[in-house]
Structures are given as structure tokens and as C-alpha cells.
Short mmCIF file of C-alpha atoms in Angstrom, two decimals:
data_model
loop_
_atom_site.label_atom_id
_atom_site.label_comp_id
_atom_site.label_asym_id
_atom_site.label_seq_id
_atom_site.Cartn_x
_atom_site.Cartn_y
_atom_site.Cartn_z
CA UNK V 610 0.00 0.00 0.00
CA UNK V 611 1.37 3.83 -0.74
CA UNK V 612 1.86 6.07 2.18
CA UNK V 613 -1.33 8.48 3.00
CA UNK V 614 -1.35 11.64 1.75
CA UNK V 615 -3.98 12.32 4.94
CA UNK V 616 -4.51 10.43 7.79
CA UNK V 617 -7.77 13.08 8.83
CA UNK V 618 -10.66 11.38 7.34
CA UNK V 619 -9.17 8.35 8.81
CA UNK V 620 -8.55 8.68 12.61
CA UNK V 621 -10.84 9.79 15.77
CA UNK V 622 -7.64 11.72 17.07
CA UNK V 623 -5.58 13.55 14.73
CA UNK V 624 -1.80 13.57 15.15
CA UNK V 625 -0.22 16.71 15.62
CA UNK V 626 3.51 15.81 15.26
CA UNK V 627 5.69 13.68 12.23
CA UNK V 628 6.48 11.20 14.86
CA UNK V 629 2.69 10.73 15.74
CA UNK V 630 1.68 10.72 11.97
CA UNK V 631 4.28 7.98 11.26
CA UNK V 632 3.44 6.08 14.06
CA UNK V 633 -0.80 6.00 13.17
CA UNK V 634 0.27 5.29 9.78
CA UNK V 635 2.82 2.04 11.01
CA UNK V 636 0.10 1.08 12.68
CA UNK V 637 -2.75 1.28 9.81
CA UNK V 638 -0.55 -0.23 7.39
CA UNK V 639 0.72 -3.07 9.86
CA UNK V 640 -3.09 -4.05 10.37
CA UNK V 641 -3.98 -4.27 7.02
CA UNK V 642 -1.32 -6.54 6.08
CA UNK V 643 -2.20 -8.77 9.50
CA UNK V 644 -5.65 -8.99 8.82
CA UNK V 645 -4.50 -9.78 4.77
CA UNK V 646 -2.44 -12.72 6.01
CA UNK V 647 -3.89 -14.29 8.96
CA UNK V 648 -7.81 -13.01 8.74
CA UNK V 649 -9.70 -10.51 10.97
CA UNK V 650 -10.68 -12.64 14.16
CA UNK V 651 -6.46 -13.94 14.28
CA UNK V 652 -4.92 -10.93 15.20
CA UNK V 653 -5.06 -9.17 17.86
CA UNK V 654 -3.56 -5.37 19.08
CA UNK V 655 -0.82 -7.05 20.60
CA UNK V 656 0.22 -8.80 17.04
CA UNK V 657 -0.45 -5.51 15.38
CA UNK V 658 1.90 -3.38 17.85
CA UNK V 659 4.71 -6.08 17.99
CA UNK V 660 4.47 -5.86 14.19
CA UNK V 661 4.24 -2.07 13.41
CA UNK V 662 6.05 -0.74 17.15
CA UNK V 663 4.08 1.49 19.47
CA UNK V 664 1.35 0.69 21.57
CA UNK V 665 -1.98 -0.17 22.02
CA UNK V 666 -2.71 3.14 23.58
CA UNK V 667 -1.96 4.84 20.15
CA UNK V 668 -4.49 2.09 18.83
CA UNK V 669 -7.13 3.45 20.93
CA UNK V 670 -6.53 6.98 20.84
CA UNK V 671 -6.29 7.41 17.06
CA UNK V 672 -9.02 4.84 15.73
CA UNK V 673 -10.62 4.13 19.02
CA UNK V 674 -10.37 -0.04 18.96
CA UNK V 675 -9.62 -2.93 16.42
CA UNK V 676 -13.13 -2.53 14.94
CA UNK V 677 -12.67 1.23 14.88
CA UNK V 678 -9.32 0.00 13.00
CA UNK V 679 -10.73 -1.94 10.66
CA UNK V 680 -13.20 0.86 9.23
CA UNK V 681 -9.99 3.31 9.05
CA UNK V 682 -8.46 0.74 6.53
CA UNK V 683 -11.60 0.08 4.74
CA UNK V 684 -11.92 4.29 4.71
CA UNK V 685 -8.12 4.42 2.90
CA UNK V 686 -8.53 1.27 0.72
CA UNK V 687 -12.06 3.61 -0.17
CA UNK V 688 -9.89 6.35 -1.25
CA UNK V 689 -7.38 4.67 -3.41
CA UNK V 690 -10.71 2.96 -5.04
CA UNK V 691 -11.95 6.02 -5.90
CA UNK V 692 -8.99 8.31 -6.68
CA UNK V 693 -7.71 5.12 -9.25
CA UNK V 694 -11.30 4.02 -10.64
CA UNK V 695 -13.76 6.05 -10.07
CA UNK V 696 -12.53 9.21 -12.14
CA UNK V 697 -15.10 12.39 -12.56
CA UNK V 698 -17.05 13.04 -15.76
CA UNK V 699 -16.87 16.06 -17.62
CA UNK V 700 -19.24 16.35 -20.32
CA UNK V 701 -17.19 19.65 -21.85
CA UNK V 702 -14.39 17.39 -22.78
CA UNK V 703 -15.15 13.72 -21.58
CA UNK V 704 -16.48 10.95 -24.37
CA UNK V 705 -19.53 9.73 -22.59
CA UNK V 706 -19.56 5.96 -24.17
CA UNK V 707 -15.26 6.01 -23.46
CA UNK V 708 -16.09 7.38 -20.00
CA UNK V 709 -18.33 4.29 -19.30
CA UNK V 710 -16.21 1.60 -20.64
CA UNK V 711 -13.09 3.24 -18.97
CA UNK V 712 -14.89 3.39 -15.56
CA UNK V 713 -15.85 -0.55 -16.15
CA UNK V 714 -12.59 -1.23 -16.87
CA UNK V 715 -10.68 0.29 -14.06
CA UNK V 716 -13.26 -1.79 -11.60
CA UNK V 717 -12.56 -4.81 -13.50
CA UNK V 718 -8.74 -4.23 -12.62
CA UNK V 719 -9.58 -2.81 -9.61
CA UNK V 720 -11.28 -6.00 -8.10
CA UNK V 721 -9.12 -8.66 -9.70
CA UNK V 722 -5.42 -7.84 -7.84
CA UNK V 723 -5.01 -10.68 -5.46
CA UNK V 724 -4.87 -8.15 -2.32
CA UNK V 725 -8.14 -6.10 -3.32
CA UNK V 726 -9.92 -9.43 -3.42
CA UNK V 727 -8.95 -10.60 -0.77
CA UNK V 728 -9.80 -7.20 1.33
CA UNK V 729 -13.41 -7.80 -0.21
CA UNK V 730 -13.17 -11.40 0.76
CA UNK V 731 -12.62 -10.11 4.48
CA UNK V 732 -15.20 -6.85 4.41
CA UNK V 733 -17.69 -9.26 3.45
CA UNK V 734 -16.97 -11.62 6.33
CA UNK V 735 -16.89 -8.71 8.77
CA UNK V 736 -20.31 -7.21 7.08
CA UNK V 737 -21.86 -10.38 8.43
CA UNK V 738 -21.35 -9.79 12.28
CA UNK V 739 -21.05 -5.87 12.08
CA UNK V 740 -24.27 -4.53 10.65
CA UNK V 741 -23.07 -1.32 11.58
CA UNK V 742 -20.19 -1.57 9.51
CA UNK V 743 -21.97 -3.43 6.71
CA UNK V 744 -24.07 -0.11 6.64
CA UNK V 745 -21.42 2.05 6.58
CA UNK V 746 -19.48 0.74 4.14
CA UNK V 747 -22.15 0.03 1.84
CA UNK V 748 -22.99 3.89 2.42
CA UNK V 749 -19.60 5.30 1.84
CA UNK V 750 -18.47 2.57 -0.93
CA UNK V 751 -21.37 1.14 -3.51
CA UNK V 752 -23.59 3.94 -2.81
CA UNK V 753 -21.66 6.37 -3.16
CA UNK V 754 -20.38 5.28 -6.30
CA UNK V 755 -23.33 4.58 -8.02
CA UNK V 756 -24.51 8.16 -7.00
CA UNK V 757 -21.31 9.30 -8.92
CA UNK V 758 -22.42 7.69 -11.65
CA UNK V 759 -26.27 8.73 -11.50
CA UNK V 760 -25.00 12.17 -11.56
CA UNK V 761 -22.68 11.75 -14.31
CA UNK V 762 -25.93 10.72 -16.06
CA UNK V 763 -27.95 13.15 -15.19
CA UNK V 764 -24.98 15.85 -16.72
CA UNK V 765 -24.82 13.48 -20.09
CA UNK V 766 -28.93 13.54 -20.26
CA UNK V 767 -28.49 17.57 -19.52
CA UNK V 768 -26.38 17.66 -22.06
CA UNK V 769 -28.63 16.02 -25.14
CA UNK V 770 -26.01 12.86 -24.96
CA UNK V 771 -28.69 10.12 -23.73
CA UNK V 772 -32.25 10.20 -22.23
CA UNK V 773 -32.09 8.74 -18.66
CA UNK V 774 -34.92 9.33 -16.86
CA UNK V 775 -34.23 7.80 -13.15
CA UNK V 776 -30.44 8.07 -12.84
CA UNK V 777 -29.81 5.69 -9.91
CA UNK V 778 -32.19 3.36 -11.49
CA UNK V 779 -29.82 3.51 -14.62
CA UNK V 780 -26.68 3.37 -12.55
CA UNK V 781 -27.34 0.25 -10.66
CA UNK V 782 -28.16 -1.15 -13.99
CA UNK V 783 -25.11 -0.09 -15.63
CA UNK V 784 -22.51 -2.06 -12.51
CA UNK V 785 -24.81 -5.02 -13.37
CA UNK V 786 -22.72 -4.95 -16.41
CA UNK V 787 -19.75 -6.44 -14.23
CA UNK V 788 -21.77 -8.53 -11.67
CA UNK V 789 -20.74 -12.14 -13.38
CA UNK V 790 -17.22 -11.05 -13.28
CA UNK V 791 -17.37 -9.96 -10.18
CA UNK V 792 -18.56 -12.71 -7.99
CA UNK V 793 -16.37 -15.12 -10.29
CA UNK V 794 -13.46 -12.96 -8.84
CA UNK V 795 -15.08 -12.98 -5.49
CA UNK V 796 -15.55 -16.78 -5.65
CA UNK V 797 -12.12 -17.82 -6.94
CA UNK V 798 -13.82 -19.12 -10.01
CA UNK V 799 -11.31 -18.82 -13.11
CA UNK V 800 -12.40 -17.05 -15.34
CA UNK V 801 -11.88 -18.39 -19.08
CA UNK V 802 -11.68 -15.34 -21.05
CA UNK V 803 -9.06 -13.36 -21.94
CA UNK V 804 -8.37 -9.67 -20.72
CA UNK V 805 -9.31 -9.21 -24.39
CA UNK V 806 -12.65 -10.64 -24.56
CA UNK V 807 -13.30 -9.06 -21.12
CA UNK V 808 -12.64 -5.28 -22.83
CA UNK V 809 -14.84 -6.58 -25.98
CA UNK V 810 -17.64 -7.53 -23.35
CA UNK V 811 -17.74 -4.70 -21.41
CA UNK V 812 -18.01 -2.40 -24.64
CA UNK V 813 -20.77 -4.72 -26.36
CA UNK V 814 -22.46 -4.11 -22.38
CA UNK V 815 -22.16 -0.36 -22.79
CA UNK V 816 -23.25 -0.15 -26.55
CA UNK V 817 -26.77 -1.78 -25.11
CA UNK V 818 -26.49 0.16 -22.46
CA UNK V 819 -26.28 3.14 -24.69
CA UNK V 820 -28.96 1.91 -26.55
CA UNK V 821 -31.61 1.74 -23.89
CA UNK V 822 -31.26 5.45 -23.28
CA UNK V 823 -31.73 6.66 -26.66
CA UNK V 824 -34.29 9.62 -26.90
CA UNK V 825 -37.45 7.72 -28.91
#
């Protein structure tokens, strides 16, 4: 994982000092590669300071407790998602059909890097006993995506591009376009086509996508 740029929207307790920044970041990092390797419920704050240095006072003062841990990876992880896939549209200079295939595409790649899957693997596992945290991150994550998308809709229907009457409607159709491939990742199912195929796929998807939101 790259270093965080901020460590605000992350932590209960903000730290004021390089030493304290490095050492909420050690231990951030250090979790996420414990809970990577060994799963959620197998590591504790002890294995997390003896791996990153510190203590488990720092745990609790700058994310509160191992759940309150967890979310601040989930939170960064978030981030990286949607600085790396989930790019802005701008219908003054954006190609809505390329905008929609590229956004597919980074997803695709996105999901399918051994560590992102297995992070999903273990949010999903977590969702299950946490309903708090299942809300949350379905708030903050799928949600909020598909609201980035609705609106980038709503501009390209402003705009004369496509008629798209109920946005969010539209937008949770449009990820269906990448459901198969998803849980296939998601299940550890191989997945017989090529990258190349994959691209052709998601195209033909947004072409009939396109399609259905043709002014009549």
C-alpha cells in the first residue's frame, strides 16, 4: 500500500507531530497486512503493535479499537478505489460511451489484484457480524459510487447525450454490467476469457447500455 497523503478522514484523534503521523500510519498499514495474512478474528492489538512498534494506547486513541481500526483501513482502501477508478465526468471534454467503458474497466482491474480481493473477501466476512459496519461501508463505498455515476448521467442527459430518466435506477443497472465477473473474482472461479474478450464484453455491455437510453 502507498503512504497516506492524509490520515484526517481516517482517525478519531488527529496527530499533531511527524512522529505521531508515522506512528498511526505504522500502525494502519501493519493491520492491514495482518488482517491480509492471517484473517480478521487472528490478530489481535498485541500482534499488530509487535508488528508495526508502538502501543496499544496509540491504537485506541487514534481509531478508538480494532473494529474502529478496521473501518480506518476500509476508509483508505475507499480512497485509493476512488482516486484510481472512479474518475469524474466532464461532459465539456469527456467521451460519454469512453467514459463508461473506462470506468468498467478500471473496476474490472480494480477488483481482480489478489490483495483487493482478498480485502473484499474479508469486508464481506466482517459485514456479516457488524451490521453497523456493513451499513457504513455500503454507504460510503457502492452507494456512493453509483450516485457518482447517477449524476454523471444526469450531466450526459443535460447535455442532449442520452435520455435517462431515473439516474440511480440507470446506474445500478449499468454495474450489473460487471456482476458475473465480479462474484467469479469474489468466488475464486477462473475465469476463461481473456483480458481481451473481457474489454470486448464490457463495450458490447455499454453499446446496449447506450442503446436503452436513446431519446425515442
Amino acid at each position: 500500500m502507498n503512504d497516506l497523503a492524509q490520515l484526517e478522514p481516517l482517525t478519531r484523534d488527529l496527530p499533531h507531530t511527524k512522529r505521531g503521523h508515522e506512528r498511526c500510519l505504522a500502525l494502519l498499514l501493519s493491520a492491514n497486512d495482518l488482517f491480509l495474512e492471517r484473517g480478521y478474528d487472528a490478530v489481535s492489538l498485541d500482534d499488530i503493535v509487535n508488528h508495526a512498534g508502538g502501543s496499544k494506547a496509540s491504537i485506541y486513541k487514534y481509531f478508538g479499537n480494532k473494529d474502529g481500526l478496521f473501518t480506518a483501513i476500509c476508509d483508505y482502501r475507499r480512497e485509493l478505489c476512488f482516486k484510481n477508478v472512479c474518475i469524474p465526468f466532464d461532459p465539456e471534454v469527456d467521451n460519454f460511451r469512453n467514459y463508461l467503458i473506462n470506468t468498467l474497466l478500471n473496476f474490472y482491474n480494480f477488483i481482480k489484484k489478489p490483495d483487493n480481493t482478498a480485502f473484499m473477501r474479508l469486508v464481506f466476512e466482517q459485514a456479516q457480524r457488524n451490521p453497523e459496519l456493513a451499513l457504513y461501508i455500503h454507504e460510503k463505498g457502492p452507494k456512493q459510487v453509483q450516485l457518482d455515476i447517477a449524476h454523471a448521467l444526469e450531466k450526459a442527459d443535460q447535455k442532449g447525450v442520452l435520455k435517462c430518466e431515473n439516474p440511480l435506477f440507470s446506474a445500478q443497472l449499468y454495474f450489473g454490467i460487471l456482476r458475473n465477473l465480479e462474484w467469479c473474482i469474489l468466488m475464486g472461479i477462473p475465469i476463461s476469457e481473456s483480458d481481451q474478450e473481457n474489454i470486448n464484453y464490457i463495450a458490447y455491455s455499454v453499446d446496449r447500455f447506450l442503446d436503452g437510453h436513446q431519446k425515442v
